[in-house]
Amino acid sequence: MERIPILKMGQCLLVSIQVDMHDRLAMTLQNDLTARIAETNASGVLIDISALEIVDSFIGRMLANIAAMARVLDARTVLVGMRPAVAITLVELGLSLPGVRTALNVEKGMEIIATETMGSDGRHQA
Amino acid sequence: MERIPILKMGQCLLVSIQVDMHDRLAMTLQNDLTARIAETNASGVLIDISALEIVDSFIGRMLANIAAMARVLDARTVLVGMRPAVAITLVELGLSLPGVRTALNVEKGMEIIATETMGSDGRHQA
């Protein structure tokens, strides 16, 4: 497993994280994703973590980095499919995933991206 | 990794296969997927294999089984994201994936499902 697939759906890119992340895989994902955003002119990135049983500080930082990179490329990032147990652990660990929006599932995440893209109306919001 | 996530998008279910399949994981996927088709009344299943570098006879049989199960539940299965090298190997091995439709990417796969569902118009086609 050398890279995580990025699927294009309309104006969104979908990344489903199913494997244990390590340094090089996270770096490859960041490179691939920023390249795909630039290439496809995507307005949103959906990251599905429904397969993850644990989100530690390494993954938390990676998600925050991806969201920040996407933002400077004018794309919104929405994290979807978080398990209830992961949410509990995140708060107990004091990790609040700053700058990352969340939604219960892919459909709700796509709605958020569609609404925000429409709302921004060509003007960039902070 | 105990199960492969199944994402619902409109009338489709999306499965992205990124890990090595073994007997139990394939069985779990078949159970989960058939349950989700019945529960969500989905009209199509998209299986993304862009992460797979090898599709052997075990995976080929699993894909054909999933397509057959989905069909009797009135859902179409489309295989998307196959790498060119995988297509070459499949043909060289004599595996033709009977009963499985393919499309280059998720968007084209969703189009096929939308078109076929519209075309069937409530009547079931053989």
PDB file of C-alpha atoms in Angstrom:
ATOM      1  CA  MET A   1       0.000   0.000   0.000  1.00  0.00           C
ATOM      2  CA  GLU A   2       1.959   2.994  -1.184  1.00  0.00           C
ATOM      3  CA  ARG A   3      -0.755   5.634  -1.508  1.00  0.00           C
ATOM      4  CA  ILE A   4      -4.312   6.420  -0.483  1.00  0.00           C
ATOM      5  CA  PRO A   5      -6.707   6.819  -3.424  1.00  0.00           C
ATOM      6  CA  ILE A   6      -8.376  10.181  -3.999  1.00  0.00           C
ATOM      7  CA  LEU A   7     -11.783   9.973  -5.698  1.00  0.00           C
ATOM      8  CA  LYS A   8     -13.289  12.911  -7.556  1.00  0.00           C
ATOM      9  CA  MET A   9     -17.034  13.395  -7.270  1.00  0.00           C
ATOM     10  CA  GLY A  10     -18.362  16.570  -8.827  1.00  0.00           C
ATOM     11  CA  GLN A  11     -16.690  19.488  -7.075  1.00  0.00           C
ATOM     12  CA  CYS A  12     -15.429  17.337  -4.195  1.00  0.00           C
ATOM     13  CA  LEU A  13     -12.481  15.063  -3.631  1.00  0.00           C
ATOM     14  CA  LEU A  14     -13.083  12.075  -1.372  1.00  0.00           C
ATOM     15  CA  VAL A  15     -10.355  10.416   0.663  1.00  0.00           C
ATOM     16  CA  SER A  16     -11.212   7.316   2.664  1.00  0.00           C
ATOM     17  CA  ILE A  17      -8.563   6.549   5.271  1.00  0.00           C
ATOM     18  CA  GLN A  18      -8.535   2.851   6.079  1.00  0.00           C
ATOM     19  CA  VAL A  19      -4.936   2.021   6.871  1.00  0.00           C
ATOM     20  CA  ASP A  20      -2.511   2.955   9.611  1.00  0.00           C
ATOM     21  CA  MET A  21      -0.904   6.249   8.721  1.00  0.00           C
ATOM     22  CA  HIS A  22       2.834   6.689   8.980  1.00  0.00           C
ATOM     23  CA  ASP A  23       5.072   9.633   8.125  1.00  0.00           C
ATOM     24  CA  ARG A  24       5.719   8.805   4.494  1.00  0.00           C
ATOM     25  CA  LEU A  25       2.120   7.840   3.720  1.00  0.00           C
ATOM     26  CA  ALA A  26       0.861  11.092   5.274  1.00  0.00           C
ATOM     27  CA  MET A  27       3.382  13.082   3.221  1.00  0.00           C
ATOM     28  CA  THR A  28       2.356  11.276   0.012  1.00  0.00           C
ATOM     29  CA  LEU A  29      -1.325  11.950   0.775  1.00  0.00           C
ATOM     30  CA  GLN A  30      -0.644  15.668   1.311  1.00  0.00           C
ATOM     31  CA  ASN A  31       1.303  15.890  -1.958  1.00  0.00           C
ATOM     32  CA  ASP A  32      -1.286  13.931  -3.953  1.00  0.00           C
ATOM     33  CA  LEU A  33      -4.208  15.839  -2.484  1.00  0.00           C
ATOM     34  CA  THR A  34      -2.809  19.334  -3.041  1.00  0.00           C
ATOM     35  CA  ALA A  35      -1.857  18.363  -6.606  1.00  0.00           C
ATOM     36  CA  ARG A  36      -5.382  17.018  -7.263  1.00  0.00           C
ATOM     37  CA  ILE A  37      -7.040  20.148  -5.814  1.00  0.00           C
ATOM     38  CA  ALA A  38      -4.975  22.349  -8.123  1.00  0.00           C
ATOM     39  CA  GLU A  39      -5.534  20.069 -11.137  1.00  0.00           C
ATOM     40  CA  THR A  40      -9.300  19.530 -10.716  1.00  0.00           C
ATOM     41  CA  ASN A  41     -10.159  22.941  -9.278  1.00  0.00           C
ATOM     42  CA  ALA A  42     -12.063  21.147  -6.493  1.00  0.00           C
ATOM     43  CA  SER A  43     -13.973  23.269  -4.018  1.00  0.00           C
ATOM     44  CA  GLY A  44     -14.048  20.728  -1.229  1.00  0.00           C
ATOM     45  CA  VAL A  45     -12.249  17.786   0.317  1.00  0.00           C
ATOM     46  CA  LEU A  46     -14.103  15.047   2.216  1.00  0.00           C
ATOM     47  CA  ILE A  47     -12.021  12.853   4.493  1.00  0.00           C
ATOM     48  CA  ASP A  48     -13.797   9.704   5.626  1.00  0.00           C
ATOM     49  CA  ILE A  49     -12.426   8.232   8.852  1.00  0.00           C
ATOM     50  CA  SER A  50     -15.209   5.729   9.545  1.00  0.00           C
ATOM     51  CA  ALA A  51     -12.675   2.906   9.388  1.00  0.00           C
ATOM     52  CA  LEU A  52     -10.417   4.450  12.028  1.00  0.00           C
ATOM     53  CA  GLU A  53     -10.759   3.161  15.589  1.00  0.00           C
ATOM     54  CA  ILE A  54      -8.129   5.520  16.934  1.00  0.00           C
ATOM     55  CA  VAL A  55      -7.289   9.123  16.054  1.00  0.00           C
ATOM     56  CA  ASP A  56      -4.125  10.109  17.863  1.00  0.00           C
ATOM     57  CA  SER A  57      -2.193  13.373  17.861  1.00  0.00           C
ATOM     58  CA  PHE A  58      -0.242  12.350  14.733  1.00  0.00           C
ATOM     59  CA  ILE A  59      -3.418  11.819  12.694  1.00  0.00           C
ATOM     60  CA  GLY A  60      -5.006  14.901  14.276  1.00  0.00           C
ATOM     61  CA  ARG A  61      -2.060  17.035  13.160  1.00  0.00           C
ATOM     62  CA  MET A  62      -2.113  15.499   9.680  1.00  0.00           C
ATOM     63  CA  LEU A  63      -5.839  16.299   9.314  1.00  0.00           C
ATOM     64  CA  ALA A  64      -5.291  19.865  10.508  1.00  0.00           C
ATOM     65  CA  ASN A  65      -2.398  20.247   8.026  1.00  0.00           C
ATOM     66  CA  ILE A  66      -4.477  18.927   5.145  1.00  0.00           C
ATOM     67  CA  ALA A  67      -7.310  21.304   6.033  1.00  0.00           C
ATOM     68  CA  ALA A  68      -4.901  24.247   6.184  1.00  0.00           C
ATOM     69  CA  MET A  69      -3.299  23.347   2.835  1.00  0.00           C
ATOM     70  CA  ALA A  70      -6.714  22.899   1.205  1.00  0.00           C
ATOM     71  CA  ARG A  71      -7.830  26.250   2.600  1.00  0.00           C
ATOM     72  CA  VAL A  72      -4.993  28.162   0.978  1.00  0.00           C
ATOM     73  CA  LEU A  73      -5.910  26.419  -2.279  1.00  0.00           C
ATOM     74  CA  ASP A  74      -9.497  27.681  -1.767  1.00  0.00           C
ATOM     75  CA  ALA A  75     -11.072  24.329  -0.889  1.00  0.00           C
ATOM     76  CA  ARG A  76     -13.048  23.436   2.257  1.00  0.00           C
ATOM     77  CA  THR A  77     -12.226  20.299   4.210  1.00  0.00           C
ATOM     78  CA  VAL A  78     -14.913  18.291   5.976  1.00  0.00           C
ATOM     79  CA  LEU A  79     -14.138  15.263   8.126  1.00  0.00           C
ATOM     80  CA  VAL A  80     -16.877  12.631   7.930  1.00  0.00           C
ATOM     81  CA  GLY A  81     -17.804   9.322   9.551  1.00  0.00           C
ATOM     82  CA  MET A  82     -16.116   9.789  12.910  1.00  0.00           C
ATOM     83  CA  ARG A  83     -17.038   6.991  15.314  1.00  0.00           C
ATOM     84  CA  PRO A  84     -18.584   8.020  18.635  1.00  0.00           C
ATOM     85  CA  ALA A  85     -15.727   6.345  20.534  1.00  0.00           C
ATOM     86  CA  VAL A  86     -13.195   8.386  18.550  1.00  0.00           C
ATOM     87  CA  ALA A  87     -14.993  11.626  19.444  1.00  0.00           C
ATOM     88  CA  ILE A  88     -14.883  10.680  23.149  1.00  0.00           C
ATOM     89  CA  THR A  89     -11.187   9.846  23.005  1.00  0.00           C
ATOM     90  CA  LEU A  90     -10.344  13.031  21.071  1.00  0.00           C
ATOM     91  CA  VAL A  91     -11.943  15.236  23.719  1.00  0.00           C
ATOM     92  CA  GLU A  92     -10.386  13.254  26.556  1.00  0.00           C
ATOM     93  CA  LEU A  93      -6.983  13.689  24.916  1.00  0.00           C
ATOM     94  CA  GLY A  94      -7.599  17.423  24.552  1.00  0.00           C
ATOM     95  CA  LEU A  95      -7.440  17.243  20.735  1.00  0.00           C
ATOM     96  CA  SER A  96     -10.068  19.540  19.267  1.00  0.00           C
ATOM     97  CA  LEU A  97      -9.061  19.338  15.577  1.00  0.00           C
ATOM     98  CA  PRO A  98      -8.797  23.121  15.075  1.00  0.00           C
ATOM     99  CA  GLY A  99      -9.811  24.356  11.634  1.00  0.00           C
ATOM    100  CA  VAL A 100     -11.453  21.083  10.628  1.00  0.00           C
ATOM    101  CA  ARG A 101     -15.205  20.945   9.977  1.00  0.00           C
ATOM    102  CA  THR A 102     -17.010  17.684  10.647  1.00  0.00           C
ATOM    103  CA  ALA A 103     -20.194  16.013   9.392  1.00  0.00           C
ATOM    104  CA  LEU A 104     -21.861  12.733  10.289  1.00  0.00           C
ATOM    105  CA  ASN A 105     -21.628  11.187   6.831  1.00  0.00           C
ATOM    106  CA  VAL A 106     -20.484  11.813   3.268  1.00  0.00           C
ATOM    107  CA  GLU A 107     -23.854  13.166   2.111  1.00  0.00           C
ATOM    108  CA  LYS A 108     -24.002  15.765   4.888  1.00  0.00           C
ATOM    109  CA  GLY A 109     -20.376  16.673   4.225  1.00  0.00           C
ATOM    110  CA  MET A 110     -21.135  17.264   0.532  1.00  0.00           C
ATOM    111  CA  GLU A 111     -24.084  19.468   1.530  1.00  0.00           C
ATOM    112  CA  ILE A 112     -21.812  21.596   3.732  1.00  0.00           C
ATOM    113  CA  ILE A 113     -19.334  22.038   0.877  1.00  0.00           C
ATOM    114  CA  ALA A 114     -22.093  22.829  -1.649  1.00  0.00           C
ATOM    115  CA  THR A 115     -23.663  25.405   0.707  1.00  0.00           C
ATOM    116  CA  GLU A 116     -20.398  27.103   1.607  1.00  0.00           C
ATOM    117  CA  THR A 117     -19.229  27.236  -1.980  1.00  0.00           C
ATOM    118  CA  MET A 118     -22.509  28.793  -3.036  1.00  0.00           C
ATOM    119  CA  GLY A 119     -22.446  31.159  -0.050  1.00  0.00           C
ATOM    120  CA  SER A 120     -18.957  32.402  -0.792  1.00  0.00           C
ATOM    121  CA  ASP A 121     -20.179  33.611  -4.182  1.00  0.00           C
ATOM    122  CA  GLY A 122     -16.752  34.209  -5.622  1.00  0.00           C
ATOM    123  CA  ARG A 123     -15.575  36.224  -2.640  1.00  0.00           C
ATOM    124  CA  HIS A 124     -13.097  34.621  -0.313  1.00  0.00           C
ATOM    125  CA  GLN A 125     -14.072  34.305   3.317  1.00  0.00           C
ATOM    126  CA  ALA A 126     -11.602  34.205   6.169  1.00  0.00           C
TER     127      ALA A 126
ATOM    128  CA  MET B   1      -8.751  -3.329  10.177  1.00  0.00           C
ATOM    129  CA  GLU B   2     -11.837  -5.447  10.720  1.00  0.00           C
ATOM    130  CA  ARG B   3     -14.148  -4.109   8.028  1.00  0.00           C
ATOM    131  CA  ILE B   4     -14.183  -2.038   4.854  1.00  0.00           C
ATOM    132  CA  PRO B   5     -16.304   1.129   5.113  1.00  0.00           C
ATOM    133  CA  ILE B   6     -19.347   1.497   2.869  1.00  0.00           C
ATOM    134  CA  LEU B   7     -20.240   5.100   2.013  1.00  0.00           C
ATOM    135  CA  LYS B   8     -23.713   6.092   0.897  1.00  0.00           C
ATOM    136  CA  MET B   9     -23.965   8.775  -1.783  1.00  0.00           C
ATOM    137  CA  GLY B  10     -27.441   9.405  -3.094  1.00  0.00           C
ATOM    138  CA  GLN B  11     -28.707   6.162  -4.596  1.00  0.00           C
ATOM    139  CA  CYS B  12     -25.251   4.588  -4.651  1.00  0.00           C
ATOM    140  CA  LEU B  13     -23.060   2.796  -2.156  1.00  0.00           C
ATOM    141  CA  LEU B  14     -19.314   3.309  -2.547  1.00  0.00           C
ATOM    142  CA  VAL B  15     -16.738   0.779  -1.414  1.00  0.00           C
ATOM    143  CA  SER B  16     -13.066   1.654  -1.736  1.00  0.00           C
ATOM    144  CA  ILE B  17     -10.867  -1.420  -1.443  1.00  0.00           C
ATOM    145  CA  GLN B  18      -7.431  -0.465  -0.174  1.00  0.00           C
ATOM    146  CA  VAL B  19      -6.256  -3.405   1.878  1.00  0.00           C
ATOM    147  CA  ASP B  20      -5.317  -6.983   1.125  1.00  0.00           C
ATOM    148  CA  MET B  21      -8.464  -9.056   1.090  1.00  0.00           C
ATOM    149  CA  HIS B  22      -8.630 -12.331   2.951  1.00  0.00           C
ATOM    150  CA  ASP B  23     -11.465 -14.799   3.443  1.00  0.00           C
ATOM    151  CA  ARG B  24     -12.990 -13.281   6.557  1.00  0.00           C
ATOM    152  CA  LEU B  25     -12.729  -9.687   5.351  1.00  0.00           C
ATOM    153  CA  ALA B  26     -14.389 -10.622   2.042  1.00  0.00           C
ATOM    154  CA  MET B  27     -17.179 -12.396   3.929  1.00  0.00           C
ATOM    155  CA  THR B  28     -17.695  -9.383   6.223  1.00  0.00           C
ATOM    156  CA  LEU B  29     -17.807  -7.070   3.206  1.00  0.00           C
ATOM    157  CA  GLN B  30     -20.445  -9.234   1.497  1.00  0.00           C
ATOM    158  CA  ASN B  31     -22.572  -9.321   4.657  1.00  0.00           C
ATOM    159  CA  ASP B  32     -22.242  -5.582   5.318  1.00  0.00           C
ATOM    160  CA  LEU B  33     -22.908  -4.652   1.714  1.00  0.00           C
ATOM    161  CA  THR B  34     -26.016  -6.796   1.250  1.00  0.00           C
ATOM    162  CA  ALA B  35     -27.387  -5.498   4.566  1.00  0.00           C
ATOM    163  CA  ARG B  36     -26.739  -1.880   3.498  1.00  0.00           C
ATOM    164  CA  ILE B  37     -28.383  -2.393   0.080  1.00  0.00           C
ATOM    165  CA  ALA B  38     -31.519  -3.745   1.762  1.00  0.00           C
ATOM    166  CA  GLU B  39     -31.492  -1.031   4.437  1.00  0.00           C
ATOM    167  CA  THR B  40     -30.865   1.970   2.171  1.00  0.00           C
ATOM    168  CA  ASN B  41     -32.728   0.717  -0.893  1.00  0.00           C
ATOM    169  CA  ALA B  42     -29.641   1.588  -2.965  1.00  0.00           C
ATOM    170  CA  SER B  43     -29.861   1.165  -6.711  1.00  0.00           C
ATOM    171  CA  GLY B  44     -26.144   0.823  -7.342  1.00  0.00           C
ATOM    172  CA  VAL B  45     -22.836  -0.269  -5.856  1.00  0.00           C
ATOM    173  CA  LEU B  46     -19.530   1.308  -6.879  1.00  0.00           C
ATOM    174  CA  ILE B  47     -16.394  -0.624  -6.041  1.00  0.00           C
ATOM    175  CA  ASP B  48     -13.210   1.418  -6.336  1.00  0.00           C
ATOM    176  CA  ILE B  49     -10.076  -0.668  -6.876  1.00  0.00           C
ATOM    177  CA  SER B  50      -7.688   2.147  -7.796  1.00  0.00           C
ATOM    178  CA  ALA B  51      -5.518   1.232  -4.816  1.00  0.00           C
ATOM    179  CA  LEU B  52      -5.116  -2.390  -5.891  1.00  0.00           C
ATOM    180  CA  GLU B  53      -1.968  -3.329  -7.764  1.00  0.00           C
ATOM    181  CA  ILE B  54      -3.010  -6.936  -8.166  1.00  0.00           C
ATOM    182  CA  VAL B  55      -6.400  -8.511  -8.821  1.00  0.00           C
ATOM    183  CA  ASP B  56      -6.070 -12.266  -8.547  1.00  0.00           C
ATOM    184  CA  SER B  57      -8.655 -15.028  -8.942  1.00  0.00           C
ATOM    185  CA  PHE B  58      -9.704 -14.699  -5.277  1.00  0.00           C
ATOM    186  CA  ILE B  59     -10.546 -11.011  -5.637  1.00  0.00           C
ATOM    187  CA  GLY B  60     -12.064 -11.614  -9.066  1.00  0.00           C
ATOM    188  CA  ARG B  61     -14.400 -14.238  -7.605  1.00  0.00           C
ATOM    189  CA  MET B  62     -15.291 -11.971  -4.669  1.00  0.00           C
ATOM    190  CA  LEU B  63     -16.177  -9.123  -7.049  1.00  0.00           C
ATOM    191  CA  ALA B  64     -18.308 -11.440  -9.201  1.00  0.00           C
ATOM    192  CA  ASN B  65     -20.067 -12.719  -6.048  1.00  0.00           C
ATOM    193  CA  ILE B  66     -20.779  -9.196  -4.810  1.00  0.00           C
ATOM    194  CA  ALA B  67     -22.164  -8.231  -8.228  1.00  0.00           C
ATOM    195  CA  ALA B  68     -24.413 -11.321  -8.272  1.00  0.00           C
ATOM    196  CA  MET B  69     -25.685 -10.663  -4.730  1.00  0.00           C
ATOM    197  CA  ALA B  70     -26.355  -7.005  -5.518  1.00  0.00           C
ATOM    198  CA  ARG B  71     -28.193  -8.008  -8.689  1.00  0.00           C
ATOM    199  CA  VAL B  72     -30.679 -10.216  -6.854  1.00  0.00           C
ATOM    200  CA  LEU B  73     -31.231  -7.278  -4.481  1.00  0.00           C
ATOM    201  CA  ASP B  74     -31.985  -5.122  -7.553  1.00  0.00           C
ATOM    202  CA  ALA B  75     -28.781  -3.040  -7.466  1.00  0.00           C
ATOM    203  CA  ARG B  76     -26.214  -2.631 -10.247  1.00  0.00           C
ATOM    204  CA  THR B  77     -22.521  -3.075  -9.532  1.00  0.00           C
ATOM    205  CA  VAL B  78     -19.866  -1.028 -11.317  1.00  0.00           C
ATOM    206  CA  LEU B  79     -16.153  -1.562 -10.799  1.00  0.00           C
ATOM    207  CA  VAL B  80     -14.196   1.698 -11.056  1.00  0.00           C
ATOM    208  CA  GLY B  81     -10.593   2.879 -11.065  1.00  0.00           C
ATOM    209  CA  MET B  82      -8.921  -0.218 -12.443  1.00  0.00           C
ATOM    210  CA  ARG B  83      -5.243   0.397 -13.191  1.00  0.00           C
ATOM    211  CA  PRO B  84      -4.082  -0.339 -16.742  1.00  0.00           C
ATOM    212  CA  ALA B  85      -1.566  -2.893 -15.440  1.00  0.00           C
ATOM    213  CA  VAL B  86      -4.369  -4.719 -13.617  1.00  0.00           C
ATOM    214  CA  ALA B  87      -6.439  -4.900 -16.812  1.00  0.00           C
ATOM    215  CA  ILE B  88      -3.447  -6.390 -18.665  1.00  0.00           C
ATOM    216  CA  THR B  89      -2.833  -8.971 -15.956  1.00  0.00           C
ATOM    217  CA  LEU B  90      -6.528  -9.907 -15.741  1.00  0.00           C
ATOM    218  CA  VAL B  91      -6.706 -10.692 -19.431  1.00  0.00           C
ATOM    219  CA  GLU B  92      -3.399 -12.543 -19.370  1.00  0.00           C
ATOM    220  CA  LEU B  93      -4.700 -14.664 -16.486  1.00  0.00           C
ATOM    221  CA  GLY B  94      -7.904 -15.366 -18.403  1.00  0.00           C
ATOM    222  CA  LEU B  95     -10.061 -13.618 -15.772  1.00  0.00           C
ATOM    223  CA  SER B  96     -12.788 -11.677 -17.528  1.00  0.00           C
ATOM    224  CA  LEU B  97     -14.861 -10.643 -14.455  1.00  0.00           C
ATOM    225  CA  PRO B  98     -18.166 -12.016 -15.768  1.00  0.00           C
ATOM    226  CA  GLY B  99     -21.235 -10.039 -14.773  1.00  0.00           C
ATOM    227  CA  VAL B 100     -19.249  -7.034 -13.552  1.00  0.00           C
ATOM    228  CA  ARG B 101     -19.600  -3.663 -15.309  1.00  0.00           C
ATOM    229  CA  THR B 102     -16.602  -1.350 -15.281  1.00  0.00           C
ATOM    230  CA  ALA B 103     -16.049   2.403 -15.595  1.00  0.00           C
ATOM    231  CA  LEU B 104     -12.914   4.524 -15.618  1.00  0.00           C
ATOM    232  CA  ASN B 105     -13.753   6.541 -12.512  1.00  0.00           C
ATOM    233  CA  VAL B 106     -16.397   7.094  -9.840  1.00  0.00           C
ATOM    234  CA  GLU B 107     -18.192   9.831 -11.763  1.00  0.00           C
ATOM    235  CA  LYS B 108     -18.602   7.682 -14.872  1.00  0.00           C
ATOM    236  CA  GLY B 109     -19.699   4.765 -12.702  1.00  0.00           C
ATOM    237  CA  MET B 110     -22.395   6.901 -11.076  1.00  0.00           C
ATOM    238  CA  GLU B 111     -23.581   7.983 -14.523  1.00  0.00           C
ATOM    239  CA  ILE B 112     -23.948   4.347 -15.595  1.00  0.00           C
ATOM    240  CA  ILE B 113     -25.992   3.560 -12.482  1.00  0.00           C
ATOM    241  CA  ALA B 114     -28.165   6.663 -12.887  1.00  0.00           C
ATOM    242  CA  THR B 115     -28.824   5.880 -16.558  1.00  0.00           C
ATOM    243  CA  GLU B 116     -29.613   2.205 -15.999  1.00  0.00           C
ATOM    244  CA  THR B 117     -31.878   2.939 -13.051  1.00  0.00           C
ATOM    245  CA  MET B 118     -33.772   5.517 -15.072  1.00  0.00           C
ATOM    246  CA  GLY B 119     -33.916   3.166 -18.055  1.00  0.00           C
ATOM    247  CA  SER B 120     -35.373   0.280 -16.045  1.00  0.00           C
ATOM    248  CA  ASP B 121     -38.294   2.529 -15.115  1.00  0.00           C
ATOM    249  CA  GLY B 122     -39.646   0.285 -12.401  1.00  0.00           C
ATOM    250  CA  ARG B 123     -39.511  -2.829 -14.558  1.00  0.00           C
ATOM    251  CA  HIS B 124     -36.817  -5.361 -13.822  1.00  0.00           C
ATOM    252  CA  GLN B 125     -34.461  -6.243 -16.626  1.00  0.00           C
ATOM    253  CA  ALA B 126     -32.731  -9.601 -16.912  1.00  0.00           C
TER     254      ALA B 126
END
